[in-house]
Tab-separated table of C-alpha atoms and ligand atoms in Angstrom:
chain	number	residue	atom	x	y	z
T	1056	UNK	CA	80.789	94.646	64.941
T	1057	UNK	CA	79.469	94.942	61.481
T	1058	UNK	CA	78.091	91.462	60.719
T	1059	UNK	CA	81.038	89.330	58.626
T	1060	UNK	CA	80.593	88.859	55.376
T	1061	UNK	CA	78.651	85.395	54.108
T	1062	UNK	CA	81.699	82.897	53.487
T	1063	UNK	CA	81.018	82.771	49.396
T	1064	UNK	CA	83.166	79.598	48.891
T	1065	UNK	CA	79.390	77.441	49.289
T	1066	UNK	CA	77.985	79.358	46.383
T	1067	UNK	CA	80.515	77.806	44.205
T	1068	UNK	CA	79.304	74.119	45.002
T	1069	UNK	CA	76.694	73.478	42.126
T	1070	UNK	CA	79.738	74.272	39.723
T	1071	UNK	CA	82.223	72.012	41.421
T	1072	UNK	CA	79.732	69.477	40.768
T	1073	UNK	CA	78.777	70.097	37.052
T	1074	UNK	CA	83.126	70.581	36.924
T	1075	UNK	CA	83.207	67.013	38.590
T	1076	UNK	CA	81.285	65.051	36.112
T	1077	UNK	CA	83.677	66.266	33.252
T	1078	UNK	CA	84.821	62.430	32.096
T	1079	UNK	CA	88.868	63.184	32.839
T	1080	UNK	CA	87.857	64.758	36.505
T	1081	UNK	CA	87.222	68.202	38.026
T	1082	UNK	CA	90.574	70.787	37.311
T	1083	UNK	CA	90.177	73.016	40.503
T	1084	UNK	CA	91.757	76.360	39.473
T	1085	UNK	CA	89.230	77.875	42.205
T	1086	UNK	CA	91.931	77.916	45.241
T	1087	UNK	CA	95.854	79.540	45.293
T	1088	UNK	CA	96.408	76.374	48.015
T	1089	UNK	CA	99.740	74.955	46.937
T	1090	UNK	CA	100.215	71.526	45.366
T	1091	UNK	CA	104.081	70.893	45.303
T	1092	UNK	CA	106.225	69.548	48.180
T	1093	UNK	CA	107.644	70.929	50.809
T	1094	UNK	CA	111.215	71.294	50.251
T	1095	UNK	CA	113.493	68.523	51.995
T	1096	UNK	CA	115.208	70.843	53.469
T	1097	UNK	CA	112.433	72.942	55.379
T	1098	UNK	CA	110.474	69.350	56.316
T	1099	UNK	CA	114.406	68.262	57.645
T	1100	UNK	CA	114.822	71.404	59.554
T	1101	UNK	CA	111.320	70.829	61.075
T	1102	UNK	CA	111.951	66.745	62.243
T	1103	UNK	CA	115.117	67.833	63.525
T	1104	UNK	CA	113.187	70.588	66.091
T	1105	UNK	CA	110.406	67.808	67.334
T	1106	UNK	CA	111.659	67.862	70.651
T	1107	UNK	CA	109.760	70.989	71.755
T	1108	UNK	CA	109.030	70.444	75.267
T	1109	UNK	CA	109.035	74.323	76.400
T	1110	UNK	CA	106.847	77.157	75.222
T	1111	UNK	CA	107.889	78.896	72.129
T	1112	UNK	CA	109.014	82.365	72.500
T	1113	UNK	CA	106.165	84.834	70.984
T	1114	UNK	CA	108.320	87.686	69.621
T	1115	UNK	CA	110.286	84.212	67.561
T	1116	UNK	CA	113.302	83.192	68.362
T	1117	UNK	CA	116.401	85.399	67.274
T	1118	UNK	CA	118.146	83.407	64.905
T	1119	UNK	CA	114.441	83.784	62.816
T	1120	UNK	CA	114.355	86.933	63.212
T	1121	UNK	CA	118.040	87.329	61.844
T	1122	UNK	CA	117.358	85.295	58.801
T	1123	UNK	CA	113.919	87.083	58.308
T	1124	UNK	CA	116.075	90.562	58.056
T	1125	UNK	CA	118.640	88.881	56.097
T	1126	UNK	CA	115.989	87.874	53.890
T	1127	UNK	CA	114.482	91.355	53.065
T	1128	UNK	CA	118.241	92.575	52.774
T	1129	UNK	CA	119.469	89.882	49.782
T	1130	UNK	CA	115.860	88.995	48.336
T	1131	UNK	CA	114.204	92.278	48.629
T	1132	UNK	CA	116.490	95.064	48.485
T	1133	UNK	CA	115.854	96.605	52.024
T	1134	UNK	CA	118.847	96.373	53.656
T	1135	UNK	CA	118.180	97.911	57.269
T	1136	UNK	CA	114.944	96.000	58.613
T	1137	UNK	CA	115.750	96.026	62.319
T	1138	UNK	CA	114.907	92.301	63.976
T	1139	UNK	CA	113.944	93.768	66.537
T	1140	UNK	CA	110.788	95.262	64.076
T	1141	UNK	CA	109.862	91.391	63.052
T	1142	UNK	CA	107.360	89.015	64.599
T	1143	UNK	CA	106.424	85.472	63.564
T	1144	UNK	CA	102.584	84.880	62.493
T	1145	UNK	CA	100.571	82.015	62.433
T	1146	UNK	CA	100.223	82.578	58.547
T	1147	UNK	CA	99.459	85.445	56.779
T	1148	UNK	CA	95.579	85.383	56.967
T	1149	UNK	CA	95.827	85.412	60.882
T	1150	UNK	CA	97.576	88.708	60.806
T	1151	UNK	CA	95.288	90.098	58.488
T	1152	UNK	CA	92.184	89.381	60.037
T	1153	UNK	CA	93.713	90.488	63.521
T	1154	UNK	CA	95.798	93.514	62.682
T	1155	UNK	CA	92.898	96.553	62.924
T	1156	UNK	CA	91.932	94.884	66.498
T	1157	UNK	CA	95.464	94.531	67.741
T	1158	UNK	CA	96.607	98.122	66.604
T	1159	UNK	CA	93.478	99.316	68.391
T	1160	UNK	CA	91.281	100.062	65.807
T	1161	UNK	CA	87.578	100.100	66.751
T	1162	UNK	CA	84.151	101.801	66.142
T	1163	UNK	CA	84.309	105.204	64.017
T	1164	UNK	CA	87.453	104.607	62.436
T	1165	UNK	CA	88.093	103.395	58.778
T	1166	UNK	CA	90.652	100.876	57.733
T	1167	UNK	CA	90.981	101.086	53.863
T	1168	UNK	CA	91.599	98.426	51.376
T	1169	UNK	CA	91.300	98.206	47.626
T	1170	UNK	CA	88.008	97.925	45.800
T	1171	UNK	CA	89.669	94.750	44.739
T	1172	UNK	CA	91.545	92.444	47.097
T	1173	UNK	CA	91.607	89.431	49.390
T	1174	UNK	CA	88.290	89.093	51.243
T	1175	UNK	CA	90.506	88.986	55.170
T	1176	UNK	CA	91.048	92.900	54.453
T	1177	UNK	CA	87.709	93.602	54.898
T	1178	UNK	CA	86.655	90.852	57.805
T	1179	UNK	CA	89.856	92.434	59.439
T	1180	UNK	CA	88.095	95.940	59.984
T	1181	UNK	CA	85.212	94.360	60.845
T	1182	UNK	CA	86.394	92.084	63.482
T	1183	UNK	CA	87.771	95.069	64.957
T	1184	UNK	CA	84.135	96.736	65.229
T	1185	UNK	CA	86.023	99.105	62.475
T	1186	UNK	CA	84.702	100.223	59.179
T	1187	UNK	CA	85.919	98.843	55.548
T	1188	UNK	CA	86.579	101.392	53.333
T	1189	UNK	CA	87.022	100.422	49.663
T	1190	UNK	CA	89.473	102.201	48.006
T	1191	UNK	CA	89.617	102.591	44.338
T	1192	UNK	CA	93.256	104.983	44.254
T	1193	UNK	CA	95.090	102.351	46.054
T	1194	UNK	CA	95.670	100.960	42.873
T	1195	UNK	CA	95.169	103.480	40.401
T	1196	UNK	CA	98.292	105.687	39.367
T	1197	UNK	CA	96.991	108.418	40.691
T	1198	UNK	CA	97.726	110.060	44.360
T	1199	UNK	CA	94.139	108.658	46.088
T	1200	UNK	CA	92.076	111.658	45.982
T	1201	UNK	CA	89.636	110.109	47.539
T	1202	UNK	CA	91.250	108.688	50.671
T	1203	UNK	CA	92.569	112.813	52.082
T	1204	UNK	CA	89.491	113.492	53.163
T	1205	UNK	CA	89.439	110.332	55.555
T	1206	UNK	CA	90.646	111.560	58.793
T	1207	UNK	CA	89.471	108.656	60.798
T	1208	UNK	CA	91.258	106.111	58.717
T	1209	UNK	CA	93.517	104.324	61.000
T	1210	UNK	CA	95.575	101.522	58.871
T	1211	UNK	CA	95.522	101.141	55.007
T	1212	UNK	CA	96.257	97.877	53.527
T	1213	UNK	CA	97.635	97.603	50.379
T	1214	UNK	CA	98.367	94.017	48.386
T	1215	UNK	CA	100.964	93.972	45.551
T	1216	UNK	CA	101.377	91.355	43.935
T	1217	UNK	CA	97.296	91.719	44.208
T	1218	UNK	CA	95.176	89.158	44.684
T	1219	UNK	CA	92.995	88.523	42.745
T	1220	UNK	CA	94.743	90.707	39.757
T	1221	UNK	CA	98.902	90.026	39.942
T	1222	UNK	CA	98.695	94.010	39.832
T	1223	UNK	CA	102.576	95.028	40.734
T	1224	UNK	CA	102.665	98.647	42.421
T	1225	UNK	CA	105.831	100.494	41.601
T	1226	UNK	CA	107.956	102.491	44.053
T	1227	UNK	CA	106.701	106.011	43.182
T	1228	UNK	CA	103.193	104.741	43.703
T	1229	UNK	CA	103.976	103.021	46.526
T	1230	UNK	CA	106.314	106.062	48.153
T	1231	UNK	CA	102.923	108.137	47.352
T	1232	UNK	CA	100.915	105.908	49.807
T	1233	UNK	CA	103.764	106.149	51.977
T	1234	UNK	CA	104.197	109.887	52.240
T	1235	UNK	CA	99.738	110.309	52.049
T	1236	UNK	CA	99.837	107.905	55.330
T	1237	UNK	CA	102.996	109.590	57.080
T	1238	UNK	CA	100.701	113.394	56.756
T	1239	UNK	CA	97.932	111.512	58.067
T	1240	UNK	CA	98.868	109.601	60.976
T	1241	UNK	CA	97.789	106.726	59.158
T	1242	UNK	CA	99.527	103.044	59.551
T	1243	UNK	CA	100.663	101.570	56.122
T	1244	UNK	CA	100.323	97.595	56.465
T	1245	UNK	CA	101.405	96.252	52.648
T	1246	UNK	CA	100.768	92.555	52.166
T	1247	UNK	CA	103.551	91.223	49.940
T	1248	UNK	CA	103.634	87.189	50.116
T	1249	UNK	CA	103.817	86.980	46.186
T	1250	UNK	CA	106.796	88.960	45.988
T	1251	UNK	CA	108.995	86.153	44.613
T	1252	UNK	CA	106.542	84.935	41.729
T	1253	UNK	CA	107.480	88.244	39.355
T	1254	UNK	CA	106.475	87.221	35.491
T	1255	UNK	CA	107.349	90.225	34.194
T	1256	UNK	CA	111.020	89.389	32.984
T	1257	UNK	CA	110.179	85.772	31.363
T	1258	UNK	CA	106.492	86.970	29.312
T	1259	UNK	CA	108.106	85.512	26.600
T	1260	UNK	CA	111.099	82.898	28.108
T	1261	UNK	CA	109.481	80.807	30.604
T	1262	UNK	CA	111.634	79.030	33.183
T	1263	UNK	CA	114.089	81.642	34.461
T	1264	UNK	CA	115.609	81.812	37.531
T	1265	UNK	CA	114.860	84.186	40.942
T	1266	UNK	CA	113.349	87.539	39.766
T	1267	UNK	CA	115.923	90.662	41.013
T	1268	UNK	CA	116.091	91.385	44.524
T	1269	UNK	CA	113.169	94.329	45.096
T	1270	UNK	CA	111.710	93.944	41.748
T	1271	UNK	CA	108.289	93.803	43.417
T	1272	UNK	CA	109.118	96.658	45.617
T	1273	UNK	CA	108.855	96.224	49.518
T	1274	UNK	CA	106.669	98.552	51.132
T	1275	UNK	CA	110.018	98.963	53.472
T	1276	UNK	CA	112.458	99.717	50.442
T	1277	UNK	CA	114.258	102.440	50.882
T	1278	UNK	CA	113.367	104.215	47.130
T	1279	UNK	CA	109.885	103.641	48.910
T	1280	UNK	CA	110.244	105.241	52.382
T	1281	UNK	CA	113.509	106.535	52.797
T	1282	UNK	CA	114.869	104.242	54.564
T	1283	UNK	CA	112.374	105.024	57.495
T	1284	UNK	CA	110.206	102.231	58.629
T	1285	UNK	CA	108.328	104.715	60.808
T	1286	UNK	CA	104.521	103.848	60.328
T	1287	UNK	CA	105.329	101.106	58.351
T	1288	UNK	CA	104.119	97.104	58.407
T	1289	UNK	CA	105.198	94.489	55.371
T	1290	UNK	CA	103.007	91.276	55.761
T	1291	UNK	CA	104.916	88.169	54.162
T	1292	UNK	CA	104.202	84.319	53.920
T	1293	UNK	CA	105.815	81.555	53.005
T	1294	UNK	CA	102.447	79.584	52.510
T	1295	UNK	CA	103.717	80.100	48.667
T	1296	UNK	CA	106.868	80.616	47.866
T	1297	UNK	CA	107.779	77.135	50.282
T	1298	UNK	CA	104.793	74.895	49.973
T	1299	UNK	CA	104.435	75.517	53.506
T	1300	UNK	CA	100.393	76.648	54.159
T	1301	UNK	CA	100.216	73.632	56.217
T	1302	UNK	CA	103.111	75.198	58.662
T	1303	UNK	CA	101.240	78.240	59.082
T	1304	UNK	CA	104.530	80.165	58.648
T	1305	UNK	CA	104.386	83.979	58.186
T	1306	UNK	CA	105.810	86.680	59.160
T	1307	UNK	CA	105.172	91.115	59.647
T	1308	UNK	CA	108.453	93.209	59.879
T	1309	UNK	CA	108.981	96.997	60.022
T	1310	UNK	CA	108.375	99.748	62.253
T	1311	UNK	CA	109.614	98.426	65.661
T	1312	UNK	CA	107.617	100.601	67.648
T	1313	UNK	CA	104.714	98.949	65.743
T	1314	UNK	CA	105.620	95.540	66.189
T	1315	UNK	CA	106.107	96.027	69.853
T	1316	UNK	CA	102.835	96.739	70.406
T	1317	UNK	CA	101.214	93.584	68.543
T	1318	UNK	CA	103.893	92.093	70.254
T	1319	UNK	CA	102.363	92.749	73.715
T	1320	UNK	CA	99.050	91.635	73.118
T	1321	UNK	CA	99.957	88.651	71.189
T	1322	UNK	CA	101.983	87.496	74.302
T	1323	UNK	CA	98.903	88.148	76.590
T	1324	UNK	CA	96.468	85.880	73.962
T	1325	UNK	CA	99.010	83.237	73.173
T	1326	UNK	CA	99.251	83.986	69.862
T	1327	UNK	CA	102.692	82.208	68.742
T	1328	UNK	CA	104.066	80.022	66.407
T	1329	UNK	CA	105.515	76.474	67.123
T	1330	UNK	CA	108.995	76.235	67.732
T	1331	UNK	CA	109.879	73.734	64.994
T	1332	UNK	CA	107.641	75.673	62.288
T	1333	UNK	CA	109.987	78.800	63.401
T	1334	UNK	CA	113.217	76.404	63.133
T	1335	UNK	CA	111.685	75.273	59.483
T	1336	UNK	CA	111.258	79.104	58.878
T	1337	UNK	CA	114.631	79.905	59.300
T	1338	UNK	CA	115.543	76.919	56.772
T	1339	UNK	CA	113.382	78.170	54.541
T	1340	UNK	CA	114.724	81.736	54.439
T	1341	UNK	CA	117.613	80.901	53.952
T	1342	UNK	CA	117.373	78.838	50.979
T	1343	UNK	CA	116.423	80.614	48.279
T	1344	UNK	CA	117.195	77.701	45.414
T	1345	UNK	CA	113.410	75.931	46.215
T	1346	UNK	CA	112.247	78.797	45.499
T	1347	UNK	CA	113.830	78.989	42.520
T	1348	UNK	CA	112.573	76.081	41.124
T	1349	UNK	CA	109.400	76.330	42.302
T	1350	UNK	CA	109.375	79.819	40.379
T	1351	UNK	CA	109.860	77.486	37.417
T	1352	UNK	CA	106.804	75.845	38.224
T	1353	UNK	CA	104.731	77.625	38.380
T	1354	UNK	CA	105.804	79.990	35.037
T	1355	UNK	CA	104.914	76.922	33.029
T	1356	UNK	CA	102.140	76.409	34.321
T	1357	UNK	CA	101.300	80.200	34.023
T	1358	UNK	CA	102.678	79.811	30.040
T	1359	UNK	CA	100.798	76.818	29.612
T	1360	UNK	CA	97.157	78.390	30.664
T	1361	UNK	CA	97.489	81.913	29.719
T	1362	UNK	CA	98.327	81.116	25.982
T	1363	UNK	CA	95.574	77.937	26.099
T	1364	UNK	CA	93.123	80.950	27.186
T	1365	UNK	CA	94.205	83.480	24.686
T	1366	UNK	CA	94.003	80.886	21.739
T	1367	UNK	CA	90.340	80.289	22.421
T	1368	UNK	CA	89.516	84.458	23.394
T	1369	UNK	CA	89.681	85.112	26.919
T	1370	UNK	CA	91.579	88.507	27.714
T	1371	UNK	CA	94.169	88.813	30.604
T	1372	UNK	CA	94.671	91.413	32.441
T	1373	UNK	CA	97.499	92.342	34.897
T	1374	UNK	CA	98.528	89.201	36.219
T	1375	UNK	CA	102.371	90.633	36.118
T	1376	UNK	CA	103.264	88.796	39.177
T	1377	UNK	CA	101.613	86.214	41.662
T	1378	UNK	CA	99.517	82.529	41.592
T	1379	UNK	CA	96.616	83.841	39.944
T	1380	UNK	CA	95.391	85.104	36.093
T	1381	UNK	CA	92.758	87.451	35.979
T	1382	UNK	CA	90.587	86.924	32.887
T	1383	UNK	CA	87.848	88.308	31.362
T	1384	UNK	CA	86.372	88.199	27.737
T	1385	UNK	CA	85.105	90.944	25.603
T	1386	UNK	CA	81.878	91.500	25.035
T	1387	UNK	CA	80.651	88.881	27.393
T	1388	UNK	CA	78.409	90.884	29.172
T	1389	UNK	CA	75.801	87.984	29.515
T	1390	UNK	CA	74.363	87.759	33.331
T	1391	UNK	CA	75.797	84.338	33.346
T	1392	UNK	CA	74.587	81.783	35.977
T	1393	UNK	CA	71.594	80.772	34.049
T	1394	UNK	CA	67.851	81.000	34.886
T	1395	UNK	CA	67.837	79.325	38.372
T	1396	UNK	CA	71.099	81.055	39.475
T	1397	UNK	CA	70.291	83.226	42.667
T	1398	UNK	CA	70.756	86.871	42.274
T	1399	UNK	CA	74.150	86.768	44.153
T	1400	UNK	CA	75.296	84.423	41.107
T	1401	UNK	CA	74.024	86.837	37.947
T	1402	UNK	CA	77.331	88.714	36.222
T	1403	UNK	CA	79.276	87.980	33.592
T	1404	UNK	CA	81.697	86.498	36.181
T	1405	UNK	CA	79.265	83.816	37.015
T	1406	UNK	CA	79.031	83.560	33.024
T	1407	UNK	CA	82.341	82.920	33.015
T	1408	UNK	CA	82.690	80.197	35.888
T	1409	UNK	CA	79.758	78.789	34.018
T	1410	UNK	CA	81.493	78.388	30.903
T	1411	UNK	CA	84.639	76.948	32.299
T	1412	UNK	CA	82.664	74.300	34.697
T	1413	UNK	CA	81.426	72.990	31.250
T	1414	UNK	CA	85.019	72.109	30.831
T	1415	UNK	CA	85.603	70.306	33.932
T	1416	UNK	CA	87.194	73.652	35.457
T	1417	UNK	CA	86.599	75.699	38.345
T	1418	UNK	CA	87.777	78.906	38.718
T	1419	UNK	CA	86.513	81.618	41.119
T	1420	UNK	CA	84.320	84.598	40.588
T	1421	UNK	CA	86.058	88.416	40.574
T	1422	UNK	CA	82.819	89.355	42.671
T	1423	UNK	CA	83.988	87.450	45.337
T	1424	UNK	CA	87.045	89.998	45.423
T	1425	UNK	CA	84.599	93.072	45.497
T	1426	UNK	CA	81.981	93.764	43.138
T	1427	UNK	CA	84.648	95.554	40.753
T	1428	UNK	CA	85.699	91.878	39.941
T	1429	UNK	CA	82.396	90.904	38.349
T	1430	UNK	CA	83.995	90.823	34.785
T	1431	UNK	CA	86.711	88.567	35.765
T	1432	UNK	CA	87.218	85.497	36.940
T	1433	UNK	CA	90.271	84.472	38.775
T	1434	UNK	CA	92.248	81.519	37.838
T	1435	UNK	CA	94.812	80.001	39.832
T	1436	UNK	CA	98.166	78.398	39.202
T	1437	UNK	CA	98.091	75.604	41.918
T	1438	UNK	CA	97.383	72.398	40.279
T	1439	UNK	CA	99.525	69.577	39.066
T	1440	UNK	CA	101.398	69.781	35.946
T	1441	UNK	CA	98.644	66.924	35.306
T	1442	UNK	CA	95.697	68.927	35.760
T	1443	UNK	CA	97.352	72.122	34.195
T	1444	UNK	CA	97.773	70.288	31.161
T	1445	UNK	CA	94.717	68.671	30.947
T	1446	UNK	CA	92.857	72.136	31.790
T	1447	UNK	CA	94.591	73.489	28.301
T	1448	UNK	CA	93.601	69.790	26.268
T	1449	UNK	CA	90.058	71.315	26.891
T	1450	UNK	CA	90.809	74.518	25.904
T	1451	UNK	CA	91.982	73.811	23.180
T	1452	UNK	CA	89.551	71.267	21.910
T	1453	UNK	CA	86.646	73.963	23.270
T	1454	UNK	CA	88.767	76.439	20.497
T	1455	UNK	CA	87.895	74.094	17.884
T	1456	UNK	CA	84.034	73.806	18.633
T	1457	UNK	CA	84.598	70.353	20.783
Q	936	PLP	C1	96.928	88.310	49.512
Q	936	PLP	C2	96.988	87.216	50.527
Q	936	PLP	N1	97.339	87.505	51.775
Q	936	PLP	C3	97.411	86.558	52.714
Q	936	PLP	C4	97.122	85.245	52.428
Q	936	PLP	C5	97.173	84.236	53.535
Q	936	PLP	O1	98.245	83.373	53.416
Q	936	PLP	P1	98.719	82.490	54.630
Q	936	PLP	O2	97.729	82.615	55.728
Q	936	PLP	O3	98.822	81.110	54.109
Q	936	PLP	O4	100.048	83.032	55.037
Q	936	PLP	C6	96.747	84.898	51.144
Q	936	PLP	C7	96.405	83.498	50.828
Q	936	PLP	O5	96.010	83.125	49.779
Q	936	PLP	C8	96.683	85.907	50.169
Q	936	PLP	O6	96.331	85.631	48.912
């Protein structure tokens, strides 16, 4: 196995601290873990299953994976995922770091990712004895030039809405992946579990309701793949849209054939979810009015902070859709950090982290996203209304020389 990556969270420590002795408290933008309740009616649906003497079943019980296919058919416009193609995951981030092993991967062959993404992507290939391979094209417009000469590539992940950037990829992009990975024998897994937190309709009304069903586009909508799930794997949580990370309820839905085979092995390891966190999934999915107002959340929060940033010069990029802003600031290309920082803490990212943890707030370095990031930092939306508003108090004071 190539060795895992260091975990980079420690390097952030020293700025937590100087963020902590800001005289209102430390405003932790750093993390996307969620802040709001869980919905009465997923927490209900969970008391009401404590009686769970017998083993879960591994594959999830029907009636979950009814409502997950109902799910993609009213929220995101695919209207013929086959339950019998969806398997309940202990989160997201389990699948992820598991898929390349349990689809076989192994020495010589590639799993791709882009340049830019969740760090699991990469620990994924490399749990698998695989190799990462960082791909630039995933997210350009273009039709990955790059990626046809990779014959050994075995599964290609892509991430829309992105993290770190809230990067949406549109259907012809994503039907361009699609019909790359169906001449190349290679799997298509698409991580989608900010699908519901779509900005791009309220950039200038804050507070609206759902988003339209498959305005992020599924990687399993049929304008994507022709209604043929073949090859296919879309990778959904609802760590965020139900204030349920502490569940650890996720799901991956799509080719059947596919799932059947993580299926198998998943059975053999143990690898299930609880019964009541699958009867609180099934709550969840089908109530889509929490996640309505937790939509409305978080766009004032994202309102709030993006506007506080641009007042005071910070640029933001992408950030169409998902928890996060992506920020940078022109001609800031100081190797931030300061004197003592260690070399893996010099870039204008760290300049940037730097700056904020003057004001009492953390956010996390792009370069911990791939070293593409280093001009950004990534801020997240996941904080009380509290903190959010005292995060743009110092902003705005910082604006006026304070
Ligand atoms: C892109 C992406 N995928 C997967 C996950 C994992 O989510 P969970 O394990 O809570 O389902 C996260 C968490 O932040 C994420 O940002």
């Amino acid at each position: 196995m190539d060795s895992l990556p260091q975990f980079p969270w420690d390097s952030l420590a020293p700025y937590k601290e100087r963020a902590s002795s800001h005289v209102e408290g430390l405003v932790d933008l750093s993390v996307g873990t969620p802040v709001d309740p869980t919905p009465d009616v997923v927490r209900a649906a969970l008391a009401a299953a404590a009686d769970a003497h017998g083993y879960p079943q591994t594959w999830g019980t029907p009636a979950l994976r009814e409502a997950v296919a109902a799910w993609f058919a009213r929220r995101r416009g695919v209207p013929d995922v086959n339950p019998d193609g969806v398997l309940p995951t202990v989160g997201s981030k389990e699948l992820v770091a598991w898929l390349p092993t349990l689809l076989g991967a192994g020495p010589g062959d590639v799993v791709a990712l882009p340049d830019i993404a969740y760090p699991t992507y990469d620990v994924g290939a490399r749990l698998a004895g695989a190799s990462p391979r960082l791909m630039h094209g995933l997210t350009a417009a273009g039709p990955m030039p790059a990626v046809t000469s990779m014959t050994a590539t075995k599964l290609l992940w892509v991430n829309s809405p992105s993290n770190p950037t809230g990067q949406v990829l549109g259907i012809e992009h994503l039907a361009k992946v699609v019909r790359w990975a169906r001449r190349h024998g290679v799997i298509v897994a698409s991580d989608e579990c900010y699908a519901e937190f779509d900005w791009r309709s309220d950039d200038t009304a804050v507070g609206s309701e759902l988003s339209a069903p498959g305005a992020v586009p599924s990687i399993l909508d049929p304008r994507v793949c022709d209604g043929n799930h073949e090859g296919l794997l879309a990778v959904y949580s609802l760590s965020k849209q139900s204030n349920m990370a502490g569940y650890r309820a996720a799901f991956v839905a799509g080719d059947p054939a596919l799932v059947g085979r993580l299926l198998e092995i998943r059975k053999h390891a143990g690898m299930m979810v609880p019964w009541p966190v699958q009867q609180a999934m099934v709550a969840a999915l089908a109530d889509d009015s929490h996640v309505a107002r937790q939509r409305v959340r978080y766009g004032a929060r994202r309102g709030l902070l993006r506007s506080a940033l641009e007042n005071v010069g910070y640029r933001i990029e992408h950030s169409e859709a998902g928890l996060y802003l992506w920020i940078t600031r022109d001609g800031r290309d100081a190797d931030g950090g300061g004197d003592a920082a260690p070399a893996t803490q010099v870039g204008p990212d760290w300049s940037l982290v730097s700056e904020m943890a003057d004001l009492g707030i953390l956010v996390a370095p792009g370069s911990f996203y791939g070293a593409a990031g280093r001009r950004h930092v990534r801020m997240a939306l996941t904080a009380t209304d509290e903190r959010i508003n005292a995060a743009v108090r110092r902003l705005a004071h910082y604006g006026h020389g304070g």
